[in-house]
Short mmCIF file of C-alpha atoms and ligand atoms in Angstrom, two decimals:
data_model
loop_
_atom_site.label_atom_id
_atom_site.label_comp_id
_atom_site.label_asym_id
_atom_site.label_seq_id
_atom_site.Cartn_x
_atom_site.Cartn_y
_atom_site.Cartn_z
CA MET G 1 -23.23 6.41 -15.99
CA SER G 2 -21.60 7.52 -12.75
CA PHE G 3 -19.45 10.65 -12.53
CA ASP G 4 -15.80 10.89 -11.58
CA ARG G 5 -12.76 12.88 -12.62
CA THR G 6 -10.29 10.05 -13.15
CA ILE G 7 -8.55 10.17 -16.53
CA LYS G 8 -10.58 8.48 -19.26
CA ILE G 9 -9.24 7.64 -22.72
CA ALA G 10 -11.76 7.90 -25.55
CA PRO G 11 -10.31 6.63 -28.85
CA SER G 12 -11.86 8.33 -31.89
CA ILE G 13 -12.94 5.78 -34.47
CA LEU G 14 -12.31 8.44 -37.11
CA SER G 15 -8.84 6.85 -37.19
CA ALA G 16 -10.18 3.26 -37.39
CA ASP G 17 -10.53 1.07 -40.49
CA PHE G 18 -13.82 2.35 -41.98
CA ALA G 19 -14.55 -1.08 -43.48
CA ASN G 20 -14.37 -2.77 -40.09
CA PHE G 21 -15.89 -0.63 -37.33
CA GLY G 22 -17.34 -3.50 -35.30
CA GLN G 23 -14.06 -5.30 -34.79
CA GLU G 24 -12.15 -2.04 -34.33
CA ILE G 25 -14.50 -1.00 -31.49
CA GLN G 26 -14.18 -4.42 -29.85
CA ALA G 27 -10.39 -4.25 -30.16
CA ILE G 28 -9.97 -0.81 -28.54
CA GLU G 29 -12.32 -1.73 -25.70
CA ALA G 30 -10.49 -5.00 -25.07
CA GLN G 31 -7.28 -2.96 -25.01
CA GLY G 32 -8.45 -0.55 -22.32
CA ALA G 33 -10.50 2.24 -23.93
CA ASP G 34 -12.85 3.84 -21.38
CA TRP G 35 -15.22 5.42 -23.89
CA VAL G 36 -15.67 5.19 -27.68
CA HIS G 37 -15.65 8.59 -29.40
CA VAL G 38 -17.74 8.86 -32.59
CA ASP G 39 -17.13 11.90 -34.82
CA VAL G 40 -20.18 12.86 -36.87
CA MET G 41 -19.42 15.40 -39.64
CA ASP G 42 -21.81 16.91 -42.15
CA GLY G 43 -19.58 18.45 -44.85
CA HIS G 44 -21.12 21.82 -43.96
CA PHE G 45 -20.29 22.76 -40.36
CA VAL G 46 -16.91 21.13 -41.02
CA PRO G 47 -15.28 20.40 -44.39
CA ASN G 48 -15.51 16.62 -44.04
CA LEU G 49 -18.28 14.04 -44.05
CA THR G 50 -18.40 10.87 -41.97
CA PHE G 51 -21.49 8.97 -40.85
CA GLY G 52 -25.05 9.49 -39.69
CA PRO G 53 -27.59 7.83 -37.37
CA PRO G 54 -27.85 4.44 -39.18
CA ALA G 55 -24.09 3.92 -38.92
CA VAL G 56 -24.04 5.01 -35.28
CA LYS G 57 -26.88 2.57 -34.58
CA ALA G 58 -24.81 -0.20 -36.18
CA PHE G 59 -21.87 0.63 -33.88
CA ARG G 60 -24.04 0.43 -30.76
CA PRO G 61 -24.07 -3.36 -30.15
CA HIS G 62 -20.26 -3.40 -30.30
CA VAL G 63 -19.84 -0.67 -27.67
CA LYS G 64 -19.84 -2.10 -24.14
CA THR G 65 -18.47 1.07 -22.51
CA ILE G 66 -19.83 4.55 -23.28
CA MET G 67 -20.71 5.75 -26.78
CA ASP G 68 -19.64 9.39 -26.90
CA VAL G 69 -21.07 11.01 -30.03
CA HIS G 70 -19.54 14.32 -31.15
CA LEU G 71 -21.77 16.15 -33.60
CA MET G 72 -19.96 18.49 -35.98
CA ILE G 73 -23.19 19.32 -37.77
CA THR G 74 -25.65 22.15 -38.14
CA PRO G 75 -28.56 22.25 -37.50
CA VAL G 76 -28.50 19.87 -34.52
CA ASP G 77 -32.03 19.85 -33.12
CA PRO G 78 -33.76 17.93 -35.96
CA TYR G 79 -31.36 15.01 -35.43
CA ILE G 80 -31.34 14.67 -31.62
CA GLN G 81 -34.01 11.97 -31.48
CA ALA G 82 -32.29 9.97 -34.23
CA TYR G 83 -29.07 9.85 -32.21
CA ALA G 84 -31.00 8.89 -29.08
CA ASP G 85 -32.63 6.06 -31.04
CA ALA G 86 -29.19 5.09 -32.37
CA GLY G 87 -28.08 4.56 -28.77
CA ALA G 88 -25.75 7.48 -28.01
CA ASP G 89 -24.92 7.75 -24.30
CA ILE G 90 -23.47 11.25 -24.64
CA LEU G 91 -24.44 13.65 -27.41
CA THR G 92 -22.25 16.71 -27.88
CA ALA G 93 -23.21 19.72 -29.99
CA HIS G 94 -21.01 22.68 -30.90
CA VAL G 95 -21.85 26.02 -29.32
CA GLU G 96 -21.07 27.55 -32.74
CA ALA G 97 -23.67 25.35 -34.48
CA GLY G 98 -26.58 27.69 -33.84
CA PRO G 99 -28.02 30.45 -31.66
CA HIS G 100 -29.94 28.19 -29.27
CA THR G 101 -27.46 25.88 -27.58
CA HIS G 102 -29.45 26.23 -24.33
CA ARG G 103 -32.50 24.70 -25.99
CA THR G 104 -30.37 22.04 -27.70
CA LEU G 105 -28.85 20.88 -24.39
CA GLN G 106 -32.30 20.69 -22.80
CA ALA G 107 -33.54 18.63 -25.74
CA ILE G 108 -30.57 16.23 -25.55
CA ARG G 109 -31.24 15.57 -21.86
CA ALA G 110 -34.98 15.28 -22.48
CA ALA G 111 -34.19 12.56 -25.04
CA GLY G 112 -32.44 10.60 -22.29
CA MET G 113 -28.78 11.28 -23.13
CA LYS G 114 -25.98 13.12 -21.36
CA ALA G 115 -25.53 16.54 -22.95
CA GLY G 116 -22.17 17.84 -24.14
CA VAL G 117 -21.17 21.20 -25.56
CA ALA G 118 -18.06 21.65 -27.72
CA LEU G 119 -15.99 24.78 -28.29
CA ASN G 120 -13.85 25.47 -31.34
CA PRO G 121 -10.37 26.84 -30.65
CA GLY G 122 -11.47 30.41 -31.39
CA THR G 123 -14.43 30.31 -28.99
CA PRO G 124 -13.87 31.59 -25.43
CA ALA G 125 -14.72 29.60 -22.29
CA GLU G 126 -17.22 32.27 -21.21
CA THR G 127 -19.55 31.26 -24.07
CA VAL G 128 -20.69 28.25 -22.03
CA GLU G 129 -20.77 29.92 -18.60
CA GLN G 130 -24.59 30.13 -18.55
CA LEU G 131 -24.95 26.56 -19.85
CA LEU G 132 -23.02 24.66 -17.20
CA ASP G 133 -26.10 23.55 -15.23
CA LEU G 134 -27.52 22.00 -18.42
CA THR G 135 -24.29 20.29 -19.42
CA ASP G 136 -22.61 17.01 -18.52
CA LEU G 137 -19.47 17.57 -20.60
CA VAL G 138 -17.57 20.46 -22.12
CA CYS G 139 -15.44 19.43 -25.09
CA VAL G 140 -12.48 21.73 -25.71
CA MET G 141 -11.28 21.38 -29.29
CA THR G 142 -7.50 21.54 -29.53
CA VAL G 143 -7.62 21.44 -33.34
CA ASN G 144 -10.05 23.01 -35.77
CA PRO G 145 -12.59 20.21 -36.19
CA GLY G 146 -12.87 18.21 -39.39
CA PHE G 147 -9.91 15.90 -39.58
CA GLY G 148 -7.83 13.53 -37.50
CA GLY G 149 -4.07 13.79 -37.25
CA GLN G 150 -3.79 17.57 -36.92
CA LYS G 151 -1.32 19.49 -34.78
CA PHE G 152 -2.35 20.22 -31.17
CA ILE G 153 -3.30 23.84 -30.41
CA ASP G 154 -2.52 24.85 -26.82
CA MET G 155 -5.78 25.68 -25.05
CA THR G 156 -4.55 25.21 -21.48
CA ASN G 157 -5.67 28.68 -20.37
CA LYS G 158 -9.19 27.94 -21.59
CA ILE G 159 -9.19 24.56 -19.83
CA ARG G 160 -8.09 26.16 -16.54
CA ARG G 161 -10.76 28.83 -16.85
CA LEU G 162 -13.44 26.19 -17.51
CA ARG G 163 -12.27 24.07 -14.60
CA GLN G 164 -12.74 27.11 -12.33
CA MET G 165 -16.15 27.92 -13.78
CA ILE G 166 -17.33 24.31 -13.38
CA GLY G 167 -16.37 24.16 -9.70
CA ASP G 168 -18.16 21.26 -7.99
CA ARG G 169 -20.60 20.57 -10.82
CA PRO G 170 -20.46 17.03 -12.22
CA VAL G 171 -19.24 18.21 -15.64
CA HIS G 172 -16.46 16.46 -17.55
CA ILE G 173 -13.82 18.41 -19.45
CA GLU G 174 -12.99 16.54 -22.63
CA ILE G 175 -10.08 17.40 -24.93
CA ASP G 176 -10.32 16.61 -28.62
CA GLY G 177 -7.53 16.94 -31.16
CA GLY G 178 -3.82 16.21 -31.22
CA VAL G 179 -3.80 14.37 -27.88
CA ASP G 180 -0.75 12.13 -27.53
CA PRO G 181 1.72 11.26 -24.74
CA LYS G 182 3.40 14.68 -25.15
CA THR G 183 0.26 16.83 -24.97
CA ALA G 184 -1.80 14.71 -22.53
CA PRO G 185 0.09 15.94 -19.42
CA LEU G 186 -0.54 19.59 -20.34
CA VAL G 187 -4.31 19.16 -20.60
CA ALA G 188 -4.59 16.85 -17.59
CA ALA G 189 -2.68 19.33 -15.42
CA ALA G 190 -5.04 22.08 -16.57
CA GLY G 191 -8.09 20.08 -15.44
CA ALA G 192 -9.21 17.80 -18.28
CA ASP G 193 -10.44 14.30 -17.45
CA VAL G 194 -11.58 12.83 -20.81
CA LEU G 195 -8.92 12.58 -23.51
CA VAL G 196 -10.04 11.83 -27.05
CA ALA G 197 -7.26 10.36 -29.16
CA GLY G 198 -7.54 9.16 -32.74
CA SER G 199 -4.18 8.84 -34.44
CA ALA G 200 -2.27 8.40 -31.16
CA VAL G 201 -4.33 5.27 -30.33
CA PHE G 202 -4.71 3.67 -33.76
CA LYS G 203 -1.23 4.31 -35.16
CA GLY G 204 0.79 1.14 -35.71
CA GLY G 205 -2.02 -1.23 -34.68
CA SER G 206 -4.82 -3.15 -36.38
CA VAL G 207 -7.49 -5.68 -35.45
CA GLU G 208 -4.89 -8.35 -36.29
CA ASN G 209 -2.36 -6.66 -34.04
CA PRO G 210 -4.49 -5.01 -31.33
CA SER G 211 -1.89 -5.06 -28.56
CA ILE G 212 -0.41 -1.91 -30.13
CA TYR G 213 -3.73 -0.16 -29.40
CA GLY G 214 -3.27 -1.21 -25.78
CA GLU G 215 0.28 0.15 -25.65
CA ASN G 216 -0.84 3.41 -27.20
CA ILE G 217 -3.77 3.80 -24.78
CA ARG G 218 -1.56 3.04 -21.77
CA ALA G 219 1.06 5.55 -22.98
CA VAL G 220 -1.49 8.39 -23.19
CA ARG G 221 -3.05 7.46 -19.84
CA ALA G 222 0.29 7.18 -18.05
CA ALA G 223 1.48 10.51 -19.46
CA ALA G 224 -1.75 12.23 -18.34
CA LYS G 225 -1.59 10.70 -14.87
CA SER G 226 2.06 11.68 -14.45
CA ALA G 227 0.93 15.31 -14.55
CA LEU G 228 -1.43 14.77 -11.60
CA THR G 229 1.00 13.38 -9.03
C1 DX5 F 1 -11.61 16.31 -35.09
C2 DX5 F 1 -12.29 15.19 -34.32
C3 DX5 F 1 -11.38 14.45 -33.42
C4 DX5 F 1 -10.18 13.90 -34.09
C5 DX5 F 1 -9.13 13.48 -33.12
O1 DX5 F 1 -12.53 16.96 -35.87
O2 DX5 F 1 -13.34 15.70 -33.56
O3 DX5 F 1 -12.04 13.50 -32.62
O4 DX5 F 1 -10.50 12.87 -34.95
O5 DX5 F 1 -8.10 12.95 -33.89
P1 DX5 F 1 -6.58 13.07 -33.50
O6 DX5 F 1 -6.44 12.45 -32.14
O7 DX5 F 1 -5.91 12.28 -34.57
O8 DX5 F 1 -6.21 14.51 -33.50
ZN1 ZN F 2 -14.37 14.48 -31.80
#
């Protein structure tokens, strides 16, 4: 996985048809998705429950790009190896999920994955300042995690601050929650390069009508890029 800061669109399969993940993943990739974002929820760290390692392992053969796994679970450490075995390329843990994020990030890298750290809206950028050399991605939540389709919360000051803190390090800034063609330019201008989008990508389309996914992906990408010129 090489590093660059071009805009990447990562559709969240939380908004896909849960009875048809394989075809949904193939459809979004064929329609231009750069990464596939997989939201793992435990009904404890967040008030919703999605899927665990066996499901993520079943997604793997369908993902030809990058499988970006966002853990909204606590504890994290006992499950790191299971997600490595399931084939995650990037494994992101929340900084709020426990007192030892430093150890968690080391363990994720030691298991052969890229290590991400996510921040809830109420958590300041400075929380990850001492973790940046252990991190490949900082995920800035622009909703309170747990559900797709929520209203975007403006975190542009936090994104700018993180972009400064990251400097020349090869660390992605990913935005998760309420990203659509209206909000994408704000976060791209502030320094984000990976845009997760669930409802904005899947709305109106289906595996029978996948060209809508393509239109939706292009609309988010074009809006983000327009902020950079
Ligand atoms: C929220 C998840 C997100 C979410 C994005 O807990 O981490 O990935 O599904 O969905 P939208 O784009 O619909 O806000
Ligand atoms: Zn997510």
